[in-house]
Coordinates of C-alpha atoms and ligand atoms in Angstrom, one line a residue:
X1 CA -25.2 72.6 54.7
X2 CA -24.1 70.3 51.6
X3 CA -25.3 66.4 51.7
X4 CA -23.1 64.0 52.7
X5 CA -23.1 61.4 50.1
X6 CA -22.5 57.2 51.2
X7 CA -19.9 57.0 48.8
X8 CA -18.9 60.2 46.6
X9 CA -18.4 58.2 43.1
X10 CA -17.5 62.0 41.6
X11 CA -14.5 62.9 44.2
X12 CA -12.8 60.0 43.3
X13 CA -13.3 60.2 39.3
X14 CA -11.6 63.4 39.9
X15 CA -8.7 61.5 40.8
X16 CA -8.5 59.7 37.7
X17 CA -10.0 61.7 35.2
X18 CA -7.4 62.8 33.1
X19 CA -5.6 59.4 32.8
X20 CA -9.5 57.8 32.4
X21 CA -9.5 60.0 29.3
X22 CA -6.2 59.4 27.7
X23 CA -7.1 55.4 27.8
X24 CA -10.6 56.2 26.7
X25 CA -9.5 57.8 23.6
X26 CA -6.8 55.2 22.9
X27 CA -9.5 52.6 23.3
X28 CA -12.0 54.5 21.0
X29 CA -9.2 54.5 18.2
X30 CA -8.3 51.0 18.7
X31 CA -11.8 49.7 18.0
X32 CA -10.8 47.0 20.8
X33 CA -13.9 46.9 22.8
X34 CA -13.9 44.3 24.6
X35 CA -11.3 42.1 26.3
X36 CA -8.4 44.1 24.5
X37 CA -4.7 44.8 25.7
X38 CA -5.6 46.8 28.5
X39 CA -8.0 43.5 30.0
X40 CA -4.8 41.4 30.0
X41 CA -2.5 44.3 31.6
X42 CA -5.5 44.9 34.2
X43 CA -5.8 41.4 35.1
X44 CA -1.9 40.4 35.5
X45 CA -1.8 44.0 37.7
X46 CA -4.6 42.7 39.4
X47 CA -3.5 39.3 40.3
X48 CA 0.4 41.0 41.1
X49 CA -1.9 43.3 43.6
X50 CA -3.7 40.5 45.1
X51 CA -0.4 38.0 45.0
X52 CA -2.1 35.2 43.4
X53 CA -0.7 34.1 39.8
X54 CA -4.3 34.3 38.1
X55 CA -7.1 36.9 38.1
X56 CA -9.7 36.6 35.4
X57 CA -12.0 39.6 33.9
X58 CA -15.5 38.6 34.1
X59 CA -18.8 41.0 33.1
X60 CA -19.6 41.6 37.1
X61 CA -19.0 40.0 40.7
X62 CA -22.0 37.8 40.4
X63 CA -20.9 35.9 37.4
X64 CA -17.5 35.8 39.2
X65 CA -19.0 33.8 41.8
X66 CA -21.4 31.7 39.6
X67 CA -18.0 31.2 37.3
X68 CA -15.6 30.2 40.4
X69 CA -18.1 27.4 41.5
X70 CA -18.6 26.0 38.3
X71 CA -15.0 25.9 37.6
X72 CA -15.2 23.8 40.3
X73 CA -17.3 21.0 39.1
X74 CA -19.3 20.1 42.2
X75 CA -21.8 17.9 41.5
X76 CA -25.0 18.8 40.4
X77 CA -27.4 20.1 43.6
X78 CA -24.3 20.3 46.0
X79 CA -24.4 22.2 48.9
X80 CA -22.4 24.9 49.3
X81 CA -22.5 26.5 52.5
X82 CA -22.6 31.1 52.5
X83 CA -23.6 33.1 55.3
X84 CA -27.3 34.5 55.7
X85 CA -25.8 38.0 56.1
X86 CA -24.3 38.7 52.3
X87 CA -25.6 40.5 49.6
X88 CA -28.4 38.6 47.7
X89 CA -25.8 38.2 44.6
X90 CA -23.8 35.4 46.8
X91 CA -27.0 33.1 46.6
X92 CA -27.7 34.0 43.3
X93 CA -24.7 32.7 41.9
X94 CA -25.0 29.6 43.5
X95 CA -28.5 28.6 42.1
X96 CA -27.6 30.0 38.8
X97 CA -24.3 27.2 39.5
X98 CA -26.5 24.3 39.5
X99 CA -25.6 24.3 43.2
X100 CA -27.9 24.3 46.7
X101 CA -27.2 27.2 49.0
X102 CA -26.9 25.8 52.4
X103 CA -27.3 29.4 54.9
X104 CA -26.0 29.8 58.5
X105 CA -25.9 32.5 60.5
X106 CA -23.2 34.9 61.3
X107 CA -21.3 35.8 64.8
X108 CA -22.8 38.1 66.8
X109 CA -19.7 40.8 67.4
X110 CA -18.5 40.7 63.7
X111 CA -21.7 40.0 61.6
X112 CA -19.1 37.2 59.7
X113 CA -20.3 33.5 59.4
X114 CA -19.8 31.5 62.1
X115 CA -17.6 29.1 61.6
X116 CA -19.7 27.3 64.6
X117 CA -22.9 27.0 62.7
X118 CA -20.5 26.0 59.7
X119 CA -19.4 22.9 61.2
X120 CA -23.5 22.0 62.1
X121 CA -23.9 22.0 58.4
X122 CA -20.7 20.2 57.2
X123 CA -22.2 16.9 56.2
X124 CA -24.4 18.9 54.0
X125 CA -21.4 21.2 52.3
X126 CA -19.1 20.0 49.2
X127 CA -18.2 24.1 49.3
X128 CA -17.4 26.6 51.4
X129 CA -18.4 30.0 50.4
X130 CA -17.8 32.6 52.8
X131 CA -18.2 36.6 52.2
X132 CA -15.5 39.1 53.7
X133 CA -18.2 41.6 54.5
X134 CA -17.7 45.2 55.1
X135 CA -14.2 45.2 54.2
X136 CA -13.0 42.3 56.6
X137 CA -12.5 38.6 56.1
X138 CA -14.0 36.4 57.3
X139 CA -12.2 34.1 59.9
X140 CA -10.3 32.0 57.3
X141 CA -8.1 29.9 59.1
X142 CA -10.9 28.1 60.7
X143 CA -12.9 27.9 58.0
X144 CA -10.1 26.4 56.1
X145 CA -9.8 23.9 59.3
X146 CA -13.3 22.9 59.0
X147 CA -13.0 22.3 55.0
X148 CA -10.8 20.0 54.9
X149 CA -10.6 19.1 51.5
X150 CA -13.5 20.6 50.5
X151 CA -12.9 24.0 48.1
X152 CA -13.3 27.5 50.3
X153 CA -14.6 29.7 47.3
X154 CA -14.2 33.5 49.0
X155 CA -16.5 36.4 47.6
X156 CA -13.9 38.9 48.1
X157 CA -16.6 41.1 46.2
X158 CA -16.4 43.9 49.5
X159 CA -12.8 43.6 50.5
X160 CA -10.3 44.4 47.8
X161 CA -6.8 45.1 49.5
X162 CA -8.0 43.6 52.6
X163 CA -5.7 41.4 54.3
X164 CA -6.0 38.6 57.2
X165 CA -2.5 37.2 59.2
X166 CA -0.4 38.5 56.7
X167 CA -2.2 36.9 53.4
X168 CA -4.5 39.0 51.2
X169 CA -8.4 38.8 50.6
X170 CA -8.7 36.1 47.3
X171 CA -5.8 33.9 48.4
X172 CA -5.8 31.3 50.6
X173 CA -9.1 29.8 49.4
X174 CA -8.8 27.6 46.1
X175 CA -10.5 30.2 44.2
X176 CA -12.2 34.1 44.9
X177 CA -14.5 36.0 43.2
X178 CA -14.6 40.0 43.4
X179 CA -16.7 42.6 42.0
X180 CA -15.8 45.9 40.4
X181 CA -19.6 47.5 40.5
X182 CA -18.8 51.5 40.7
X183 CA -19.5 51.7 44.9
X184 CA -17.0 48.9 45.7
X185 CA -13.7 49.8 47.1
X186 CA -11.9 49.1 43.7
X187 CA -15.4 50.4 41.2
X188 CA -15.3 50.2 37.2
X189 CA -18.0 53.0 35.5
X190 CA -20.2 50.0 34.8
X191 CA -20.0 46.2 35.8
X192 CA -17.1 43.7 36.1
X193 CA -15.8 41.3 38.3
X194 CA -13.0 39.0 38.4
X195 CA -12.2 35.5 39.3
X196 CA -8.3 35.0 41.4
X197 CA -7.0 32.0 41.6
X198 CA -3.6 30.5 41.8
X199 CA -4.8 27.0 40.4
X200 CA -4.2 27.3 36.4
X201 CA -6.5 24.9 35.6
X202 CA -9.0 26.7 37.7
X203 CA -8.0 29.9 36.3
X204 CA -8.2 28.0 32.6
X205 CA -12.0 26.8 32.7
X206 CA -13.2 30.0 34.2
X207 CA -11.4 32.1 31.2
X208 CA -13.3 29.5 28.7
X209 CA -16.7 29.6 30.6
X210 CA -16.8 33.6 30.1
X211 CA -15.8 33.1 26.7
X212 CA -18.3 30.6 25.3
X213 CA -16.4 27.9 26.1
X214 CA -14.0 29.0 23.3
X215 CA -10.0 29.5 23.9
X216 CA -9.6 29.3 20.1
X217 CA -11.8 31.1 17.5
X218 CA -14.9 29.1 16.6
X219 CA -13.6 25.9 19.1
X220 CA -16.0 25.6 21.6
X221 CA -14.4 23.1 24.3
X222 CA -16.9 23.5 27.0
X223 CA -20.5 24.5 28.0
X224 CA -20.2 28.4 28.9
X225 CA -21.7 31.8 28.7
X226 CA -20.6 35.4 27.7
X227 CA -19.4 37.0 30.6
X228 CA -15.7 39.1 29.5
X229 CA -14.7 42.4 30.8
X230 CA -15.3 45.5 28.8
X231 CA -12.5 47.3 27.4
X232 CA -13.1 50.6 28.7
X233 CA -13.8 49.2 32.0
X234 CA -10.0 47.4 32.3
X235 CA -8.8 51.3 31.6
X236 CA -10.7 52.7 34.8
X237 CA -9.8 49.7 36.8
X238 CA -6.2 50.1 35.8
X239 CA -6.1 54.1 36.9
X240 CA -8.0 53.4 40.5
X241 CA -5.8 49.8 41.3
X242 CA -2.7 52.3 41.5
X243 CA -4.8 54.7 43.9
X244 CA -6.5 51.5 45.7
X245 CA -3.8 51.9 48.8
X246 CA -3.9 55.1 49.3
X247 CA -7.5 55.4 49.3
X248 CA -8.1 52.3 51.5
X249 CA -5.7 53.6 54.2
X250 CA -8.0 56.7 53.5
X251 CA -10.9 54.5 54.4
X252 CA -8.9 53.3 57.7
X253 CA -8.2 56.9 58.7
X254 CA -12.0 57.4 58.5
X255 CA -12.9 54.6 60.2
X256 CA -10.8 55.3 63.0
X257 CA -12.2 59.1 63.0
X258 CA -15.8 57.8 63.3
X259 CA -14.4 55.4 66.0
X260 CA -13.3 58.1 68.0
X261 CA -16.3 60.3 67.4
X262 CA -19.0 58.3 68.1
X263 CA -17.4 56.4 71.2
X264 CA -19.3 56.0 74.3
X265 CA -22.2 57.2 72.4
X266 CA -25.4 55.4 74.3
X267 CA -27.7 53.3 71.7
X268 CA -25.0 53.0 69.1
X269 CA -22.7 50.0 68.6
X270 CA -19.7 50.5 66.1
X271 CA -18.7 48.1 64.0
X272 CA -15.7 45.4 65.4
X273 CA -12.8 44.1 63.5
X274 CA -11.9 40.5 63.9
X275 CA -8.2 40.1 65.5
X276 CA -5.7 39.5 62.7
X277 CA -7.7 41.7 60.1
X278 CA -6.5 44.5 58.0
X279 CA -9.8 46.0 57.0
X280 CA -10.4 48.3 54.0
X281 CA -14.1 49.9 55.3
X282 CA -15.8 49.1 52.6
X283 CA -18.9 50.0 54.4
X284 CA -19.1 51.6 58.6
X285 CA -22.1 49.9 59.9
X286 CA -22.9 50.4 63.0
X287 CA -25.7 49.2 65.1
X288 CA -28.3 51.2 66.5
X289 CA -30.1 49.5 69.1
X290 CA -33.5 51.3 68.9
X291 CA -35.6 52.5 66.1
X292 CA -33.2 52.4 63.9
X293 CA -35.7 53.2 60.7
X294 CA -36.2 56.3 62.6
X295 CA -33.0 57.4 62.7
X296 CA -32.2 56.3 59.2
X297 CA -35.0 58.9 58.4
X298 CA -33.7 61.5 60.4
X299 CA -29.9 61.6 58.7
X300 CA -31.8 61.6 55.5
X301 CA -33.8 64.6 56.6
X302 CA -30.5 66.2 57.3
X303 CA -29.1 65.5 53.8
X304 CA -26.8 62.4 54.9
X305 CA -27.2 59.9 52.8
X306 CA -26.7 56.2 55.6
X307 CA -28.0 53.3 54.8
X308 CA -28.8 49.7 55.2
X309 CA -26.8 46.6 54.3
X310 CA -28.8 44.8 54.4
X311 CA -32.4 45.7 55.9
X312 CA -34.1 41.8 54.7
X313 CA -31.9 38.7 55.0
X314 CA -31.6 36.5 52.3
X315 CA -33.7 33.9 53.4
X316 CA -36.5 36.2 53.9
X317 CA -36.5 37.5 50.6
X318 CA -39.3 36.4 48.1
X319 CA -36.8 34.9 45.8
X320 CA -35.8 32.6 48.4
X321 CA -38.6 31.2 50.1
X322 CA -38.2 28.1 48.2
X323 CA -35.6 27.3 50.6
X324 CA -37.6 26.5 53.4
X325 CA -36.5 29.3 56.5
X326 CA -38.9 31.0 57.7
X327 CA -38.3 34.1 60.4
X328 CA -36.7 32.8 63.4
X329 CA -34.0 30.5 61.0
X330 CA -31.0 32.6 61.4
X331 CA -31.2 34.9 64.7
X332 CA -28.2 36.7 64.9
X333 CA -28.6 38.0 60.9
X334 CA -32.3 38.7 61.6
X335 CA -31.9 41.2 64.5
X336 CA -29.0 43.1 62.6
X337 CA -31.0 43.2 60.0
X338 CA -32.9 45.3 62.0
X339 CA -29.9 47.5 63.5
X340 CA -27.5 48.3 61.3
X341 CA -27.0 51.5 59.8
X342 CA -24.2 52.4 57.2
X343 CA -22.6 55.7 57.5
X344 CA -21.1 57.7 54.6
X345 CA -17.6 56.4 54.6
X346 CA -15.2 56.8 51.1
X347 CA -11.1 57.7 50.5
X348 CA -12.4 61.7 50.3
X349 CA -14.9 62.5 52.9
X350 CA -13.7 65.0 55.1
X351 CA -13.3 65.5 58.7
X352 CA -15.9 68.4 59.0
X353 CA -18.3 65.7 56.7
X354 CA -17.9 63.0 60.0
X355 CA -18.2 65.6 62.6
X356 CA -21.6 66.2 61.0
X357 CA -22.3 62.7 60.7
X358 CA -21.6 62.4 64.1
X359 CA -23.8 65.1 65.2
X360 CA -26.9 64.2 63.4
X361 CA -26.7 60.5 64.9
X362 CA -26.1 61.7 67.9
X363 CA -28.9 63.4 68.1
X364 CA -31.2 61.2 66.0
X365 CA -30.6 58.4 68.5
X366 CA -31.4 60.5 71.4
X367 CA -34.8 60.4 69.8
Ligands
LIG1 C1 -21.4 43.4 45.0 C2 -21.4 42.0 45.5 C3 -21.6 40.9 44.6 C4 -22.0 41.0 43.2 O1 -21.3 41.8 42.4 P1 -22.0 42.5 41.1 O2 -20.8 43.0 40.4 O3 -22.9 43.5 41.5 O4 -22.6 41.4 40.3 C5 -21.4 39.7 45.2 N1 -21.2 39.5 46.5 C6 -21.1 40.5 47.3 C7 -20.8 40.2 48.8 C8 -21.2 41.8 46.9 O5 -21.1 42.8 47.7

């Protein structure tokens, strides 16, 4: 029996390979390194894709982020409210903003933050910054309620084609961040990120922050940092954005397999997609209500390659102590911490590859 790989970054290379190849090799003769033509084509068919007028390159998802709130101008030490569930990057970028991260805890059915526990914090917040985890946004129309006029920054890092009510991931807040690491839905073969935005003065200081500040050679109009897309990472992008449909409705088509599969099955909770949704799987969690470490161990020993996003909460991390929550802060993130499991889920596993899935959990969680 072959393993059964998370996310197969190989199958879908094979896709692209021969137009990956033909841009490499234009690229190599150019000498053009870094930003380049294909950076500007990739970013205009990246913001046509997403429907905003703006999407700007950036050297990964986390500087995306940092980049979006600082574009913003917030004061210095502003709070800027991000669920406890996220990947650690989310908080990262808003210390290395300047910026205070004010956590809350997500809802219980879709593991999103909790517009609830948002409005507690709002005298705290000049930001919103919530995370469409999984593949699914997060409930924007609320959030966008409770804002007001403060900015709803969106790390649409996990959710690239997703769509809510009609409107896509990256859009309806002032300004998104996404990341193109190599296991996202839409992955370069190396780091980038982008920044969406349809404001163009927005769009404008991020472009100069990545750039040292510089629009013009050796002018240097503002503080920034180096943080440009690669070259050869705008051709990948550019081959797998024209496949990023098809292999998200490849995604859906799996999700709904597993659905099927593992329904009814006592001890396992699938994952739940908020009404209005389009989601784009970027990762099948489900929850497993007892010993879940054990049964994470048992679809390794069986050459399935699950795991956990994410098994410790930011808050409980060592790099984040400093904030002040100890166990017990943020419930509902803390106990899924503890349950979750992420199945293998990408555009080219196969049917067969889910039934086995399916199998070993089923019997895993039997114990
Ligand atoms: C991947 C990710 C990031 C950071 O992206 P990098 O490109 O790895 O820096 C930020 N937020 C979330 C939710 C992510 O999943």
């Amino acid at each position: 029996m072959t393993d059964i790989p998370l996310v197969d970054l190989h199958a879908s290379h094979a896709e692209v390979a021969e137009e990956v190849r033909a841009g490499f090799d234009a690229v190599l003769a150019s000498g053009a390194y870094i930003k380049g033509p294909d950076v500007a084509a990739f970013e205009a068919e990246y913001a046509a894709f997403c429907g905003v007028r703006h999407a700007v390159g950036t050297a990964n998802g986390t500087d995306a982020v940092e980049l979006a709130l600082r574009a913003l101008d917030l004061p210095p030490g502003a709070g800027v409210v991000l669920p406890a569930n996220t990947f650690v990057a989310t908080a990262e970028a808003v210390v290395r903003a300047g910026l205070h991260p004010v956590l809350v805890d997500v809802d219980p059915d879709h593991l999103l933050i909790d517009p609830a526990r948002v409005a507690a914090v709002l005298p705290h917040a000049a930001a919103l910054l919530p995370v469409h985890l999984n593949g699914q946004l997060a409930p924007m129309a609320a959030l966008l309620d409770l804002a007001g006029d403060r900015p709803v920054v969106e790390d649409a890092a996990q959710s690239q084609g997703a769509r809510q009510d009609g409107a896509a991931s990256g859009v309806r807040g002032r300004i998104a961040a996404t990341s193109f690491y190599p296991g996202k839905n839409l992955g370069a073969y190396g780091d980038a990120g982008a920044v969406t935005t349809d404001d163009d003065d927005l769009a404008t200081a991020v472009r100069l922050m990545g750039d040292h500040g510089s629009g013009r050679k050796y002018v240097h109009e503002r503080f920034g940092f180096n943080s440009r897309m690669d070259t050869l990472q705008a051709v990948v992008l550019r081959a797998k954005l024209r496949r990023l449909p098809a292999w998200n409705a490849a995604r859906r088509a799996a999700a709904a397999r597993y659905d099927a599969l593992l329904a009814g099955l006592a001890g396992v909770a699938l994952p739940r997609t908020l009404p209005g949704n389009e989601h784009v799987w970027h990762l099948y969690a489900v929850r497993v209500e007892r010993d879940r470490d054990a049964v994470l161990a048992e679809l390794h020993a069986a050459g399935i390659g699950a795991g956990v996003h994410y098994p410790v909460p930011v808050h409980l991390q060592p790099a984040f102590r400093h904030l002040g929550h100890g166990e017990g802060a943020f419930p509902v993130t803390e106990r899924a911490a503890g349950e979750i499991l992420t199945l293998p889920l990408h555009p080219q596993i196969t049917e067969d590859q889910q039934i086995r899935v399916a199998e070993v959990l089923a019997k895993a969680v039997r114990g």
